[in-house]
Amino acid sequence: MKRKYMKALSVLAALSLTISLTACGGNNSDNSASSGNSGAANDGTKKIQIKVYAQHFDEDTAKPFDYAVEELKKEMPNVEIVLDEAVQDGYQKLKTYAATGNMPDIYETDWITLQTFAKSKNVELLDSYPETADFKSKLNTGLESRLTAPDGHVYAFPYTGIEFQLIYYNKDIFQKAGIQTPIKTVDQLADAAKKLSAAGYTPMAIFAKEKWITTAFYAGLVTREDAKGFGDLEAGKPTALPTAFVTAAEQMKKLQEAGLFDANATNTNYDQASSQFYSGKAAMFINGQWEIYSSTEKLGDKVDWMYTPAKDEATYESSKGFINGAGSPGGFSVSPSSKNKETAVKVASFLAQKYSEYKYTVLGSPIVSVKVDKPMTGEVPPMMKRIADEVLPNVKSYATAVNNVQIKNAIDDNTQNILVSGFTVKKFTDNVNRILAKENK
């Protein structure tokens, strides 16, 4: 579910931050020049500008990226990274780049977008590059699906392992509202929503202007009923939603009707939703495990995370080891139109590996793509330590991803719509069933 974040779609003229790299030796010999050369390395050769479209806004994104760039200075001093900050818009800006023939040399994206770009020839196939073989040799066990796509091709270098979503909550607000934790069932969560609303809080902040986060919330409910998650909508070839998916839709609607989500949730972006949570106006927040760093910074020991509730306590206990994240390709991809494609591939692989290195050694995240042979040096947030000590050792299974773009889009559209008053579970199931019948016939 890579990710994640913010900034309004209207900011199409994104601010570009140039990070200049000083020449200090190194072993790269690619002296070709891009049209955007801005200077020369110490040995007199022109620097190669590589434009990178990447997330760069918080502890979990900016610092790993900056670290990777600093390490790149040592390895490839003749390369100059031009950062184009990604916006949290479901990759719409990136798709605009593709439609207008203005692709950056390297860009971050997810599997659904990569499938579209593969058809439109906007992503370089990395299969035969030596950097890909090297990356495979360093990949952490069990993460093959993060690098190699279901069609057998490699489209991107991932920097994370299999990520998943969590429900964060403010312990102080819960205590003031008289809510017992852990919340184990959907009914308990609905009751908590009513208590929090009565106490003047937004029960759960969600940036539902982005469809992926409503899909992620729905995935959490589905996974409590079906450990394989969305993958069953493709592998099983159902022409109508299986019971587990209907149950999850009913639960999501029940929570909406209980007031769990703000009435303007589908018009709320990440900045607005996170601000509600950090300021103490919202009691809960839904996001991936990467949110741990920002929430810890803003709320300290007031914040913790909870498992997604289930239909009953027995199901909750038996399904806690079913992880709602699925391994699918994503990470740093390269544009075939790059004037410095060979260099861009090397840089993309290097950035992904160093990004992982920072997340493991400094941020203490065990959810990284490649093996890191350096020790952790940073202070690990307690919530991340819970994941390392409590969740990962007890994982029973990870969900599987749906690769069919039409089915995925149908889920995205209708999980967003189900947060709107008047949109019924029947409309949800009818809309998704119509796509399933067409795609799985």
XYZ file of C-alpha atoms in Angstrom:
441
model
C 0.000 0.000 0.000
C 2.782 2.396 -0.552
C 1.477 5.096 0.462
C 0.578 7.518 1.774
C 0.376 11.049 2.004
C -0.595 14.349 1.361
C -0.735 17.613 -0.323
C -3.510 18.800 -2.488
C -4.017 17.531 -5.987
C -4.249 21.090 -7.136
C -0.583 21.594 -6.443
C 0.381 20.318 -9.854
C 3.227 22.702 -10.175
C 5.089 21.012 -7.381
C 8.057 22.575 -5.757
C 11.270 21.003 -6.944
C 14.149 20.859 -4.551
C 17.548 20.410 -6.028
C 19.968 18.496 -3.918
C 23.411 19.134 -5.262
C 26.001 16.471 -4.880
C 29.579 17.363 -4.268
C 32.284 15.493 -6.072
C 34.434 13.483 -3.727
C 35.751 10.586 -5.723
C 33.837 7.487 -6.677
C 33.814 4.896 -9.360
C 31.069 5.781 -11.823
C 32.296 6.360 -15.350
C 29.072 7.377 -17.083
C 29.958 10.817 -18.390
C 26.927 11.350 -20.601
C 25.172 14.651 -20.034
C 21.488 15.296 -19.676
C 19.866 18.395 -21.107
C 19.649 19.794 -17.603
C 23.303 19.749 -16.607
C 23.932 22.264 -13.887
C 27.643 22.084 -13.251
C 30.731 19.932 -13.233
C 32.167 17.355 -10.912
C 35.616 17.885 -9.411
C 37.217 15.868 -12.189
C 35.833 18.271 -14.780
C 33.097 15.986 -16.156
C 29.587 17.317 -16.402
C 27.136 16.138 -13.789
C 24.224 14.007 -14.861
C 20.917 15.309 -13.603
C 18.489 12.604 -12.529
C 15.019 13.830 -11.683
C 13.345 11.737 -8.968
C 9.635 11.931 -8.164
C 9.465 10.747 -4.563
C 7.690 11.232 -1.251
C 9.584 13.694 0.889
C 7.646 15.166 3.769
C 8.149 13.465 7.127
C 10.378 11.322 9.330
C 9.543 8.196 7.363
C 10.101 9.654 3.890
C 12.321 12.753 3.863
C 15.088 11.495 6.104
C 15.588 8.120 4.398
C 15.579 9.830 1.018
C 18.070 12.496 2.119
C 20.309 9.808 3.615
C 20.213 7.800 0.384
C 21.131 10.902 -1.607
C 24.039 11.665 0.720
C 25.307 8.094 0.270
C 24.882 8.454 -3.481
C 27.264 11.418 -3.407
C 30.012 9.042 -2.322
C 29.136 6.353 -4.843
C 28.243 8.400 -7.936
C 29.624 11.932 -7.540
C 28.879 12.794 -11.150
C 25.142 12.431 -10.545
C 22.950 15.295 -9.371
C 19.551 14.395 -7.920
C 16.699 16.778 -8.683
C 13.872 15.992 -6.290
C 10.304 16.445 -7.454
C 8.241 16.042 -4.276
C 5.404 13.567 -4.764
C 1.907 14.671 -3.847
C -0.593 12.455 -2.119
C -3.081 12.221 -4.924
C -3.307 8.564 -5.854
C -0.532 9.104 -8.427
C -2.680 11.463 -10.499
C 0.164 13.932 -10.952
C 2.422 11.101 -12.089
C -0.221 9.991 -14.572
C -0.389 13.557 -15.861
C 3.362 13.451 -16.389
C 2.923 10.242 -18.374
C 0.083 11.652 -20.464
C 2.083 14.753 -21.341
C 5.367 12.981 -22.049
C 7.065 14.613 -19.092
C 8.108 11.614 -17.030
C 10.871 12.035 -14.440
C 13.903 9.778 -14.788
C 12.928 7.893 -11.611
C 9.574 7.801 -9.862
C 7.910 6.094 -6.937
C 4.643 4.305 -7.541
C 2.530 1.247 -6.832
C 1.562 -1.921 -8.681
C -1.749 -0.691 -10.034
C -0.093 2.341 -11.621
C 2.788 0.244 -12.888
C 0.392 -2.000 -14.781
C -1.018 1.043 -16.552
C 2.450 2.390 -17.274
C 3.570 -0.991 -18.611
C 0.806 -0.852 -21.213
C 1.643 2.741 -22.157
C 5.407 2.063 -22.221
C 6.120 4.499 -19.415
C 8.109 2.109 -17.246
C 11.433 0.507 -18.040
C 11.612 -3.281 -17.757
C 14.428 -3.987 -15.329
C 14.594 -7.757 -15.872
C 17.984 -7.974 -17.576
C 19.885 -5.229 -15.799
C 22.759 -6.420 -13.593
C 21.415 -4.144 -10.850
C 18.287 -6.307 -10.725
C 20.229 -9.524 -10.226
C 22.224 -7.825 -7.493
C 19.035 -6.555 -5.835
C 17.489 -10.025 -5.921
C 20.521 -11.461 -4.148
C 20.009 -9.012 -1.272
C 16.218 -9.313 -0.994
C 14.860 -10.348 2.393
C 13.255 -13.779 2.525
C 9.590 -13.912 1.540
C 9.581 -10.618 -0.338
C 9.841 -11.947 -3.887
C 6.397 -10.525 -4.665
C 7.660 -7.032 -3.821
C 10.253 -7.212 -6.614
C 8.962 -9.592 -9.276
C 5.493 -8.945 -10.677
C 2.918 -11.683 -11.314
C 3.783 -11.429 -15.030
C 7.406 -12.295 -14.231
C 8.834 -8.840 -14.916
C 10.649 -6.439 -12.623
C 9.352 -2.888 -12.823
C 10.629 -1.244 -9.642
C 13.136 -1.513 -6.819
C 11.230 -1.661 -3.502
C 12.639 -0.193 -0.320
C 10.085 -1.627 2.090
C 8.855 -5.084 2.894
C 5.150 -5.910 3.119
C 3.490 -2.971 4.865
C 0.061 -2.911 6.485
C -2.440 -0.532 8.020
C -3.111 0.074 11.693
C -5.714 1.929 13.713
C -4.031 4.539 15.928
C -5.764 5.915 18.987
C -5.229 8.596 21.610
C -5.140 6.842 24.971
C -5.951 10.005 26.921
C -9.090 10.679 24.887
C -10.230 7.084 25.241
C -9.777 7.299 29.013
C -11.712 10.574 29.225
C -14.543 9.077 27.185
C -14.610 5.938 29.337
C -13.707 3.542 26.532
C -12.090 0.253 27.451
C -9.245 -1.140 25.358
C -8.464 -3.223 23.483
C -11.481 -2.858 21.232
C -12.034 -6.322 19.818
C -15.314 -6.231 17.930
C -16.997 -4.040 15.351
C -19.883 -3.500 17.789
C -17.446 -2.248 20.423
C -15.903 0.135 17.887
C -19.359 1.420 16.922
C -20.170 2.012 20.602
C -16.864 3.816 21.065
C -17.676 6.045 18.077
C -20.955 7.085 19.701
C -19.266 7.837 23.038
C -16.533 9.864 21.380
C -19.028 11.850 19.314
C -21.050 12.574 22.458
C -17.876 13.797 24.139
C -17.205 16.209 21.277
C -14.477 14.335 19.432
C -14.219 13.158 15.855
C -14.029 9.403 16.504
C -11.700 8.538 13.621
C -9.821 10.860 11.261
C -9.471 9.448 7.765
C -8.167 11.126 4.607
C -10.837 9.538 2.446
C -10.255 12.018 -0.359
C -7.720 9.349 -1.243
C -9.426 6.113 -2.147
C -6.611 3.822 -1.092
C -7.117 4.535 2.586
C -10.792 3.548 2.517
C -9.742 0.405 0.670
C -7.125 -0.219 3.366
C -9.717 0.119 6.135
C -12.024 -2.260 4.282
C -9.102 -4.661 3.783
C -8.606 -4.779 7.528
C -12.201 -5.919 8.010
C -12.017 -8.382 5.113
C -8.844 -9.949 6.448
C -10.574 -10.733 9.731
C -12.969 -12.892 7.696
C -10.696 -14.105 4.899
C -6.936 -14.306 5.503
C -6.168 -14.170 1.771
C -7.801 -10.750 1.406
C -8.464 -9.185 -1.976
C -6.482 -11.822 -3.863
C -9.472 -14.142 -3.567
C -11.476 -11.808 -5.812
C -9.119 -12.694 -8.641
C -7.665 -16.120 -7.927
C -11.025 -17.608 -7.008
C -12.733 -16.024 -10.049
C -15.964 -15.233 -8.163
C -18.632 -13.471 -10.193
C -20.160 -12.058 -7.000
C -18.646 -10.925 -3.724
C -17.989 -13.826 -1.335
C -19.637 -13.685 2.088
C -16.524 -12.362 3.826
C -16.481 -9.298 1.585
C -20.182 -8.603 2.028
C -19.813 -8.947 5.804
C -16.917 -6.463 5.758
C -18.993 -4.009 3.696
C -21.854 -4.319 6.184
C -19.448 -3.694 9.057
C -17.960 -0.633 7.373
C -21.430 0.789 6.769
C -22.426 0.080 10.349
C -19.407 2.027 11.563
C -20.198 4.909 9.203
C -23.752 5.039 10.477
C -22.449 4.982 14.067
C -20.550 8.169 13.276
C -17.037 6.717 13.237
C -16.034 8.900 10.291
C -16.475 12.630 9.889
C -19.297 13.658 7.551
C -16.733 15.384 5.307
C -14.352 12.442 5.315
C -14.372 11.993 1.534
C -13.294 15.619 1.106
C -10.555 15.374 3.719
C -6.910 15.076 2.719
C -4.011 13.713 4.732
C -2.912 17.078 6.105
C -6.394 17.796 7.424
C -6.965 14.312 8.853
C -3.576 14.014 10.522
C -3.962 17.518 11.966
C -7.254 16.469 13.601
C -5.499 13.529 15.248
C -2.321 15.333 16.262
C -4.278 18.270 17.746
C -6.468 15.999 19.867
C -9.682 16.730 17.968
C -9.889 13.168 16.639
C -9.511 10.115 18.870
C -8.399 7.655 16.189
C -6.511 7.770 12.904
C -6.147 5.185 10.186
C -2.865 4.858 8.295
C -0.042 2.442 7.603
C 2.581 1.349 10.108
C 4.803 4.094 8.709
C 2.608 6.575 10.585
C 4.244 5.455 13.823
C 7.022 8.032 13.565
C 4.831 11.063 12.949
C 2.274 10.112 15.599
C 5.012 9.455 18.141
C 6.570 12.813 17.382
C 3.246 14.650 17.749
C 1.608 12.725 20.594
C 4.405 10.945 22.457
C 3.218 8.238 24.822
C -0.430 9.249 24.407
C -0.704 7.232 21.206
C -0.841 3.516 20.560
C -2.237 1.273 17.828
C -4.896 -1.414 17.898
C -5.727 -4.418 15.759
C -8.674 -4.175 13.392
C -11.762 -5.452 15.224
C -13.718 -8.512 14.094
C -17.326 -9.700 14.226
C -16.753 -11.320 17.651
C -13.973 -11.748 20.178
C -13.202 -15.324 19.149
C -12.638 -14.241 15.546
C -10.571 -11.289 16.750
C -8.238 -13.545 18.698
C -7.922 -16.185 15.989
C -7.301 -13.687 13.180
C -4.808 -11.310 14.829
C -2.025 -13.044 12.915
C -3.673 -12.402 9.544
C -1.883 -9.349 8.191
C -3.907 -7.033 5.983
C -0.906 -6.044 3.890
C -0.116 -7.802 0.632
C 3.138 -8.091 -1.220
C 2.960 -6.394 -4.579
C 5.537 -4.680 -6.802
C 6.343 -1.042 -6.177
C 9.147 1.341 -5.335
C 11.552 3.284 -7.529
C 10.887 2.802 -11.242
C 12.695 4.229 -14.260
C 11.230 5.968 -17.267
C 12.168 4.493 -20.664
C 12.356 8.062 -21.971
C 15.137 9.042 -19.575
C 18.092 10.500 -21.427
C 20.330 8.775 -18.895
C 18.470 5.501 -18.527
C 21.450 3.301 -17.637
C 22.491 5.695 -14.904
C 18.911 6.049 -13.708
C 18.617 2.290 -13.202
C 21.786 2.273 -11.103
C 20.554 5.227 -9.075
C 17.086 3.719 -8.542
C 18.562 0.484 -7.180
C 21.031 2.360 -4.995
C 18.421 4.730 -3.562
C 16.104 1.836 -2.692
C 18.853 -0.039 -0.867
C 20.086 2.973 1.082
C 16.503 4.005 1.859
C 16.035 0.556 3.427
C 19.296 0.897 5.281
C 18.198 4.146 6.945
C 14.756 2.825 7.849
C 16.302 -0.204 9.525
C 19.320 1.316 11.255
C 17.924 4.708 12.320
C 14.138 4.310 12.377
C 14.234 0.747 13.673
C 11.822 -0.581 11.084
C 12.188 -4.305 10.402
C 9.882 -3.969 7.382
C 12.491 -3.296 4.697
C 13.160 -4.898 1.342
C 16.842 -5.837 1.459
C 19.162 -7.331 4.040
C 21.004 -4.710 6.072
C 24.311 -5.687 7.639
C 24.552 -2.659 9.909
C 23.193 -2.491 13.495
C 20.255 -0.373 14.608
C 21.522 2.889 16.038
C 18.347 4.929 16.501
C 15.760 4.871 19.263
C 12.934 2.573 18.220
C 9.466 4.002 18.988
C 7.469 1.784 21.389
C 4.740 1.256 18.777
C 7.299 -0.049 16.272
C 8.808 -2.218 18.975
C 5.340 -3.736 19.507
C 5.278 -4.644 15.839
C 8.725 -6.200 15.995
C 8.088 -8.112 19.230
C 4.357 -8.854 19.091
C 3.172 -8.869 15.481
C 5.908 -10.101 13.178
C 6.873 -13.187 15.221
C 3.201 -14.253 15.249
C 2.243 -13.664 11.626
C 0.110 -16.525 10.324
C -0.276 -15.175 6.809
C -0.186 -12.069 4.681
C -3.076 -11.102 2.461
C -2.725 -11.505 -1.281
C -3.151 -8.638 -3.697
C -5.654 -8.281 -6.490
C -3.839 -7.479 -9.729
C -6.870 -6.837 -11.892
C -7.014 -3.064 -12.284
C -10.771 -2.964 -12.920
C -11.569 -4.966 -9.792
C -9.172 -2.867 -7.728
C -10.693 0.358 -9.054
C -14.191 -0.909 -8.230
C -13.138 -1.596 -4.646
C -11.464 1.809 -4.366
C -14.502 3.676 -5.692
C -17.050 1.854 -3.584
C -15.147 1.795 -0.292
C -14.900 5.563 -0.633
C -18.589 5.837 -1.448
C -19.655 3.719 1.505
C -18.536 6.540 3.803
C -21.223 8.727 2.249
C -24.654 8.777 3.884
C -27.269 7.145 1.673
C -24.822 4.909 -0.159
C -26.007 1.439 0.771
C -24.344 -1.930 1.093
C -26.554 -3.098 -1.762
C -25.137 -0.391 -4.014
C -21.679 -1.471 -2.907
C -22.241 -5.115 -3.716
C -24.137 -4.411 -6.945
C -21.361 -2.159 -8.244
C -18.542 -4.541 -7.378
C -20.472 -7.605 -8.525
C -21.013 -6.019 -11.920
C -17.240 -5.695 -12.368
C -16.556 -9.180 -10.993
C -19.042 -10.712 -13.398
C -17.345 -8.949 -16.295
C -13.725 -9.549 -15.305
C -14.065 -13.113 -13.966
C -16.378 -14.550 -16.617
